Structure formats: C-alpha cells, structure tokens
JSON list of C-alpha atoms in Angstrom, two decimals:
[
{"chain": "A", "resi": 1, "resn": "UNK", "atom": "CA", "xyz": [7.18, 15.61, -7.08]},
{"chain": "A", "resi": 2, "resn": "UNK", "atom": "CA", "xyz": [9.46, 18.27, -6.07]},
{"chain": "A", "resi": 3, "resn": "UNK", "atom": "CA", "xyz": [11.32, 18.06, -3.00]},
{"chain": "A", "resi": 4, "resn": "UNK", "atom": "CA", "xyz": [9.40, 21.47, -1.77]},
{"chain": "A", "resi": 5, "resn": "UNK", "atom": "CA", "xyz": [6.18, 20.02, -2.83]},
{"chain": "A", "resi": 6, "resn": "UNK", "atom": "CA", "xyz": [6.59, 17.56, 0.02]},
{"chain": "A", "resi": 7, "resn": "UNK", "atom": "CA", "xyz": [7.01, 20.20, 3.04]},
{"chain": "A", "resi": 8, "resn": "UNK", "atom": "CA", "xyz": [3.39, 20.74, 1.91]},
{"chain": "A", "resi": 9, "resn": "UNK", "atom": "CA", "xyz": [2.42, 17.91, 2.35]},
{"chain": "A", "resi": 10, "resn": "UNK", "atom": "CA", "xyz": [3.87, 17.64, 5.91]},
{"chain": "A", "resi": 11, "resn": "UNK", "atom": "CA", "xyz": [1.04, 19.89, 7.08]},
{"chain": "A", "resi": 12, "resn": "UNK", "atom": "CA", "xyz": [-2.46, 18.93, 8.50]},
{"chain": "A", "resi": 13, "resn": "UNK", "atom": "CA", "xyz": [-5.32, 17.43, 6.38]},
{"chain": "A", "resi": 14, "resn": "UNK", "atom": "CA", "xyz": [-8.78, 16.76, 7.42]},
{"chain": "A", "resi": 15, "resn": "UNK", "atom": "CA", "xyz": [-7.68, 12.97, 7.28]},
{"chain": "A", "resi": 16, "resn": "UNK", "atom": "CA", "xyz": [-4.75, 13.58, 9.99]},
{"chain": "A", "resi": 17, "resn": "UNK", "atom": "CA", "xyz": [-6.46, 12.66, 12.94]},
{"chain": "A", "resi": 18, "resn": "UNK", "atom": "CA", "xyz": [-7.61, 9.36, 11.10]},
{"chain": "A", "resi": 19, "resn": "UNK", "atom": "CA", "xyz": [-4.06, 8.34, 9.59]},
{"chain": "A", "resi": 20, "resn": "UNK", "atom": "CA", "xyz": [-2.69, 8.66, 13.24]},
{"chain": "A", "resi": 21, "resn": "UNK", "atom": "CA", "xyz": [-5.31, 6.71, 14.81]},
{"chain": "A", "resi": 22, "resn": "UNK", "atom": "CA", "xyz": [-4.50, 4.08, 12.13]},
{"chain": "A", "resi": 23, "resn": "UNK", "atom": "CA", "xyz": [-0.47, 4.23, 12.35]},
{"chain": "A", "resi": 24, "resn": "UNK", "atom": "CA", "xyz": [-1.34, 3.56, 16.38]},
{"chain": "A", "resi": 25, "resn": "UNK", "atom": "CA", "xyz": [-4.09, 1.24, 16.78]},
{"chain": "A", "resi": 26, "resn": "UNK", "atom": "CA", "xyz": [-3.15, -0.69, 12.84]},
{"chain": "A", "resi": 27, "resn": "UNK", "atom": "CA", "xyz": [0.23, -0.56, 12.54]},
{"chain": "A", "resi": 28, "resn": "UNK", "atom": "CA", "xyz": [1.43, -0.24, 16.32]},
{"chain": "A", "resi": 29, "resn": "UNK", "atom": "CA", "xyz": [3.60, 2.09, 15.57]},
{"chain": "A", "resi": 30, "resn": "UNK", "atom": "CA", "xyz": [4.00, 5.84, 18.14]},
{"chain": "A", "resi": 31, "resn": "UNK", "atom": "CA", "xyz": [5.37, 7.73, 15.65]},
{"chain": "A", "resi": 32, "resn": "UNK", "atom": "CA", "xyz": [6.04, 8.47, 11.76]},
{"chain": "A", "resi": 33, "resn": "UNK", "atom": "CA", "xyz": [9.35, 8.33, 10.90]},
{"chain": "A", "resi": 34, "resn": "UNK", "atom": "CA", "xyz": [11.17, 11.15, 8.31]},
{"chain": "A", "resi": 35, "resn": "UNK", "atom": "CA", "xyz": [8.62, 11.96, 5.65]},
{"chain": "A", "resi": 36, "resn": "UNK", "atom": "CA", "xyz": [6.02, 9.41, 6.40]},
{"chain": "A", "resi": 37, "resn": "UNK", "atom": "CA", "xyz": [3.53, 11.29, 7.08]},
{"chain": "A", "resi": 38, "resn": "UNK", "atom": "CA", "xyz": [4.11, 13.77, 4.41]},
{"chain": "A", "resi": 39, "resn": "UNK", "atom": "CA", "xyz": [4.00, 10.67, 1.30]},
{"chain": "A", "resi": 40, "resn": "UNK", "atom": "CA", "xyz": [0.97, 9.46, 3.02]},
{"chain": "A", "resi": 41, "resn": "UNK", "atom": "CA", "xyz": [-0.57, 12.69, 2.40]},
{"chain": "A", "resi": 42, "resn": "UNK", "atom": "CA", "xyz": [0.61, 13.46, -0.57]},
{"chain": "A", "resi": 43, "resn": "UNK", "atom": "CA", "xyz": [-0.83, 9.64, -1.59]},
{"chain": "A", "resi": 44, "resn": "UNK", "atom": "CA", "xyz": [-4.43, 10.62, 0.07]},
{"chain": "A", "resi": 45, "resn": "UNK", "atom": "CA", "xyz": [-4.66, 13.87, -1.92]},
{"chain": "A", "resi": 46, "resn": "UNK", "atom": "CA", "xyz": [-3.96, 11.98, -4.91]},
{"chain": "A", "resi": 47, "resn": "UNK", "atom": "CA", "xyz": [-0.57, 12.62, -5.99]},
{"chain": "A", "resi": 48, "resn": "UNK", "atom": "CA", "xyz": [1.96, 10.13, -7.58]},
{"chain": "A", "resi": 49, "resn": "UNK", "atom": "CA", "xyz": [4.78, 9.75, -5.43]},
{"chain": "A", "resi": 50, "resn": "UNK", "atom": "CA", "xyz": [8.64, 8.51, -6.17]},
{"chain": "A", "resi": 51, "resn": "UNK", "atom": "CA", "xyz": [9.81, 7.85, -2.72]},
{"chain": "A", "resi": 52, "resn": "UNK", "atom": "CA", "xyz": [13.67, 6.62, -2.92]},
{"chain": "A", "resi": 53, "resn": "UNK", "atom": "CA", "xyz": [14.24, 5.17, 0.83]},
{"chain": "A", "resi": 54, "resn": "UNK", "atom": "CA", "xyz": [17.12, 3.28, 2.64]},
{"chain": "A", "resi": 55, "resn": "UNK", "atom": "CA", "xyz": [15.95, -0.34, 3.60]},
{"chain": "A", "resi": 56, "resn": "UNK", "atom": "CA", "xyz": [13.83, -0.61, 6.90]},
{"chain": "A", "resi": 57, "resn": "UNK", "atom": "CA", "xyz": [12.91, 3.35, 7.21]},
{"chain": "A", "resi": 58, "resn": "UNK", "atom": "CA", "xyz": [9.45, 2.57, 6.39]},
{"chain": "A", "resi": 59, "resn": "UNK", "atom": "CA", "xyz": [8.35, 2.89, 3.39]},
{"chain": "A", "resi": 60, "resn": "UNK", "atom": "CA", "xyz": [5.96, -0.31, 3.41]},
{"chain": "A", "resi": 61, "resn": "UNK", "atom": "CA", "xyz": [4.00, 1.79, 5.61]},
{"chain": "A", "resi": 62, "resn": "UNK", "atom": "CA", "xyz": [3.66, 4.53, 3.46]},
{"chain": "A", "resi": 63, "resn": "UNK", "atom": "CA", "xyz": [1.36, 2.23, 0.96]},
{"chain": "A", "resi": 64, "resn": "UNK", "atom": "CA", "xyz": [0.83, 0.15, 3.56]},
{"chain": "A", "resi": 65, "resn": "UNK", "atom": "CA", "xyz": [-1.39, 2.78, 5.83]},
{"chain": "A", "resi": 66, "resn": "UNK", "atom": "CA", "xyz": [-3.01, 4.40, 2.71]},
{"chain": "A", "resi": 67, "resn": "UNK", "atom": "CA", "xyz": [-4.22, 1.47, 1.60]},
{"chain": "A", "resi": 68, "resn": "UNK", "atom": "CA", "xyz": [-6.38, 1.40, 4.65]},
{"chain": "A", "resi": 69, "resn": "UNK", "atom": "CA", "xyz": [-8.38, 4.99, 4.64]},
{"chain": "A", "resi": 70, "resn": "UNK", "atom": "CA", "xyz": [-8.09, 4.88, 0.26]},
{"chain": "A", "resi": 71, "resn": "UNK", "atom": "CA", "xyz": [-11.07, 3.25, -1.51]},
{"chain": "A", "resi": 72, "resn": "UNK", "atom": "CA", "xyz": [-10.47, 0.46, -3.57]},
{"chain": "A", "resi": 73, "resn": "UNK", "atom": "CA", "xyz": [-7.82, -1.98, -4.33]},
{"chain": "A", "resi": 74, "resn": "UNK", "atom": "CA", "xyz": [-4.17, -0.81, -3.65]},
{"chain": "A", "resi": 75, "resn": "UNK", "atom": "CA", "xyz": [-1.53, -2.67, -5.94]},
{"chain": "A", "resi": 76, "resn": "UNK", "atom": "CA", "xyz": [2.10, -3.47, -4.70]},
{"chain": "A", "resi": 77, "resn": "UNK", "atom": "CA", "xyz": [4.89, -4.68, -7.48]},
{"chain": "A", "resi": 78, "resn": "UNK", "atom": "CA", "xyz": [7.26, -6.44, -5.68]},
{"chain": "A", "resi": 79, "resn": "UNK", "atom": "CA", "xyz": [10.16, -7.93, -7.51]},
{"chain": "A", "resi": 80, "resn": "UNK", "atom": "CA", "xyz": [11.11, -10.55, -4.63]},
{"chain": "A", "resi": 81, "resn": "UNK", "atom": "CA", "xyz": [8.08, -13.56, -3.83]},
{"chain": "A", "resi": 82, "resn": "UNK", "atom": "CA", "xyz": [10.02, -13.71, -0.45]},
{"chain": "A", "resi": 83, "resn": "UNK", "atom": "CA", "xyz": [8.80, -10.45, 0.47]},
{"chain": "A", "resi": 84, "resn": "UNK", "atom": "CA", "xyz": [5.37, -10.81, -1.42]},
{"chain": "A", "resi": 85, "resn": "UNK", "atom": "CA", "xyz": [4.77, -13.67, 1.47]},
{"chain": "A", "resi": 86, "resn": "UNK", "atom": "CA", "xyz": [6.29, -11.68, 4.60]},
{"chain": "A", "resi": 87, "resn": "UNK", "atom": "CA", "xyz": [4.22, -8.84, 3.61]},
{"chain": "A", "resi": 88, "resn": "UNK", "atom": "CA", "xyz": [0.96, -10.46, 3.19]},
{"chain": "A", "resi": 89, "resn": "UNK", "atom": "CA", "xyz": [1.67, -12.25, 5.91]},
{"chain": "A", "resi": 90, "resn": "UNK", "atom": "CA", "xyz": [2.35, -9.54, 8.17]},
{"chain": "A", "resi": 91, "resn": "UNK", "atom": "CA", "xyz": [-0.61, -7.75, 7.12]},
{"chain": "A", "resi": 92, "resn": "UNK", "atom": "CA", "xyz": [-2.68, -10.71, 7.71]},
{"chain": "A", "resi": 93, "resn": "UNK", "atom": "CA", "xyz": [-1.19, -10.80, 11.45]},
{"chain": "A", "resi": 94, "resn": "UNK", "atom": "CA", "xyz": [-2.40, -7.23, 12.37]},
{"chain": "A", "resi": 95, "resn": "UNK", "atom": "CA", "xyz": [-6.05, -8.13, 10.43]},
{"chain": "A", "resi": 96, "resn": "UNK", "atom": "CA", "xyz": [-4.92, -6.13, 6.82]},
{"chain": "A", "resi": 97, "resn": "UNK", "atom": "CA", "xyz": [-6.64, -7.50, 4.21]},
{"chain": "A", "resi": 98, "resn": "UNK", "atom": "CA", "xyz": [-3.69, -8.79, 1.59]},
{"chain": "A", "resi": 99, "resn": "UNK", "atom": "CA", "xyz": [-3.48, -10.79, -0.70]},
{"chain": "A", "resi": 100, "resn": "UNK", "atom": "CA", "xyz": [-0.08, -11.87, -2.96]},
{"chain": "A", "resi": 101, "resn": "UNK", "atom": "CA", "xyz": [-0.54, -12.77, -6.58]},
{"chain": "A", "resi": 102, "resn": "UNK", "atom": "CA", "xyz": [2.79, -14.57, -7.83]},
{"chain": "A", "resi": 103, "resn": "UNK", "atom": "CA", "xyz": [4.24, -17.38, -10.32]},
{"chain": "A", "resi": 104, "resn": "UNK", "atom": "CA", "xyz": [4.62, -19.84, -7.46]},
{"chain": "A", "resi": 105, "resn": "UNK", "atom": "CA", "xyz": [0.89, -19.56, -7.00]},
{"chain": "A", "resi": 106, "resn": "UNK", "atom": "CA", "xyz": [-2.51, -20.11, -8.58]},
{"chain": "A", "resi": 107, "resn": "UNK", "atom": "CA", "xyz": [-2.42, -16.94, -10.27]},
{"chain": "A", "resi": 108, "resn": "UNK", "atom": "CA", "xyz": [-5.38, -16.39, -12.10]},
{"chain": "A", "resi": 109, "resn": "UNK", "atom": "CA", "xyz": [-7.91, -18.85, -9.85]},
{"chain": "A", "resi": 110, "resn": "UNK", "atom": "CA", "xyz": [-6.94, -16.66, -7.35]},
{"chain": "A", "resi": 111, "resn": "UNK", "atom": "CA", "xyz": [-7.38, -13.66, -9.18]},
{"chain": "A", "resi": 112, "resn": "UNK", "atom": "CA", "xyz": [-10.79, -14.64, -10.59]},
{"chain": "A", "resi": 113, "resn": "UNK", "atom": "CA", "xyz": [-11.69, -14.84, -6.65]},
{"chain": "A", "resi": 114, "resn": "UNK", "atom": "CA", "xyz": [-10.84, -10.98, -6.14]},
{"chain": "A", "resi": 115, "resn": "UNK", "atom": "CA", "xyz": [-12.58, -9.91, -9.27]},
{"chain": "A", "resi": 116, "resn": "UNK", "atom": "CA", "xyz": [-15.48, -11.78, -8.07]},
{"chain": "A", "resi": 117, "resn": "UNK", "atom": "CA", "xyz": [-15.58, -10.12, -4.38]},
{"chain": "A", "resi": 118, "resn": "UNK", "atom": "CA", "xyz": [-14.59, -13.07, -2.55]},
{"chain": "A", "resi": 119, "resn": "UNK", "atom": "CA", "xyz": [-11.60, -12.45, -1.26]},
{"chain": "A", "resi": 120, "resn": "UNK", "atom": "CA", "xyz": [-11.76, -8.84, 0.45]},
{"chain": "A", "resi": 121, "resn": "UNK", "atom": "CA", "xyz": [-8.08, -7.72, -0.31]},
{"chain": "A", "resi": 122, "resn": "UNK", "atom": "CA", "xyz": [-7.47, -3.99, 0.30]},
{"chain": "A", "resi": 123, "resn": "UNK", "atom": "CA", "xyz": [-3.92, -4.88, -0.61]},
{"chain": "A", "resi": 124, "resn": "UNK", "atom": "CA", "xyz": [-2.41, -6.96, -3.96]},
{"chain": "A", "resi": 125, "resn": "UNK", "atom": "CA", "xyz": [1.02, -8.03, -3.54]},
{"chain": "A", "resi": 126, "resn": "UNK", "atom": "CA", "xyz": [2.23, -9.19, -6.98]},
{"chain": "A", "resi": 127, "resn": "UNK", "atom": "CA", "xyz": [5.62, -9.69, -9.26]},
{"chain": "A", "resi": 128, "resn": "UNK", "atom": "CA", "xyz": [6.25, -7.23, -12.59]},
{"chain": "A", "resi": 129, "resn": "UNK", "atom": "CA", "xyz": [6.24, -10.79, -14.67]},
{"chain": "A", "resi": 130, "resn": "UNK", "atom": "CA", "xyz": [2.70, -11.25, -13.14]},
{"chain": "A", "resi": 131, "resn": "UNK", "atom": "CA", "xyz": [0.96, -7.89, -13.90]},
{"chain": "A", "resi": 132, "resn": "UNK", "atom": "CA", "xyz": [1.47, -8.52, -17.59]},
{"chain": "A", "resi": 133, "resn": "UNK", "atom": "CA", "xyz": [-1.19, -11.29, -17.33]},
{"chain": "A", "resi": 134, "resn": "UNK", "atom": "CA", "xyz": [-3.88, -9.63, -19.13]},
{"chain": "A", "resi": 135, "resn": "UNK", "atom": "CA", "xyz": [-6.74, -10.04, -16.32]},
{"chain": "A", "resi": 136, "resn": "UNK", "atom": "CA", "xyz": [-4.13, -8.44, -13.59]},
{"chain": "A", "resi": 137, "resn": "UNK", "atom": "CA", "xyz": [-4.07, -5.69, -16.13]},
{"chain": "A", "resi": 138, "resn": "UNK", "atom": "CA", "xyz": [-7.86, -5.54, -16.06]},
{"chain": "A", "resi": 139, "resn": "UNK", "atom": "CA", "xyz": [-8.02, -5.20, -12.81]},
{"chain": "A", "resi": 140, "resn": "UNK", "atom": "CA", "xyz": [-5.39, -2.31, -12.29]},
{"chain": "A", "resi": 141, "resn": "UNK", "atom": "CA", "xyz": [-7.19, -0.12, -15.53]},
{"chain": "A", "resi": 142, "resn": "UNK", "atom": "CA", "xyz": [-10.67, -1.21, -14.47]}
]
C-alpha cells in the first residue's frame, strides 16, 4: 500500500468505536501509537498490509487487535519459538484465544484439535518451517 493510502485509513470507520473499546478494555492500552490505528483499519477493510516497524512500537497489536473484531482464524509466522510462547502466552493472560503451532511441539495432534473446533484459537502462532506441513496449509487456503 502506498504511503498516502494509509492517511485514509487514519479516518473513522463504522468499526472505530469498537476497535477502541477493544485496545482499552483487551489490550489495556489508552492510546494507539503512530499508525496503529490506521493498519488496523486498513486490515478490517480488507487490505494487505506491509508494515516495516522498529522493535516494541506495536505492531503485535496491529494483528493482535484485528484478530479480535475479524471472523475466523488469524495466522501469525513467527520465525523465533521464543516469541511464539511469549505471545501466546500473553494473549492467554488478557483471555485472547492463541494458540502456537511449532517444531518443539505436537504439531499436527494439535492441529487436528483446531480443525476439529476444540481448541477455540482466534490466533495461530506458528514457524515458516511449520506452515509447509500440508494440513497447516489446509487450514490457511481452506
């Protein structure tokens, strides 16, 4: 997206109210920081986004929040399992729904859980090895 494109996206959507009730009450946060807001949007309307951050300005909320109001699964590649397990975990602490799906774990077992509905995981941490597994693939083209 062009840089222009995104001062669109910095203005009000019918979802605005919503995403800011969320960012408070979810992610206990009083504020967006720099461009937050306008990649969530841009995210909610259904745009693909490259968004090229400096560590710790935010941009785990970015996916993070829109995971939340979005229907369906969202799908994080993460190259680091050290993060895949802060992440989920941190999600799991403010009652996110995440889930990580790595080598060091029971990949598919836990996999065949989230096709089947029993794990209710909004979010799917995973590696770039593991989403070459071809029922990870299924579930990201389903």
């Amino acid at each position: 997206m062009k840089p222009e494109m995104l001062i669109r996206f910095h203005l009000g959507f019918e979802w605005r109210n919503y995403v800011e009730e969320i960012n408070k009450n979810v992610f206990h946060n009083v504020s967006f920081r720099k461009n937050q807001r306008a990649i969530i949007n841009a995210t909610l309307f259904n745009k693909d986004i490259f968004a090229l951050m400096p560590t710790g300005y935010g941009k785990s909320l970015c996916f993070q929040l829109s995971s939340q109001i979005s229907h369906g699964l969202t799908i994080v590649i993460c190259p680091l399992i050290a993060l895949i397990y802060d992440q989920v975990h941190q999600m799991k602490l403010i009652g996110v729904h995440a889930e990580g799906l790595h080598s060091g774990e029971k990949t598919i077992s836990k996999l065949n859980e989230i096709l089947n509905n029993k794990l209710d995981a909004k979010l799917i941490y995973t590696t770039p090895e593991t989403i070459l597994i071809p029922q990870v693939l299924n579930l990201i083209f389903k």
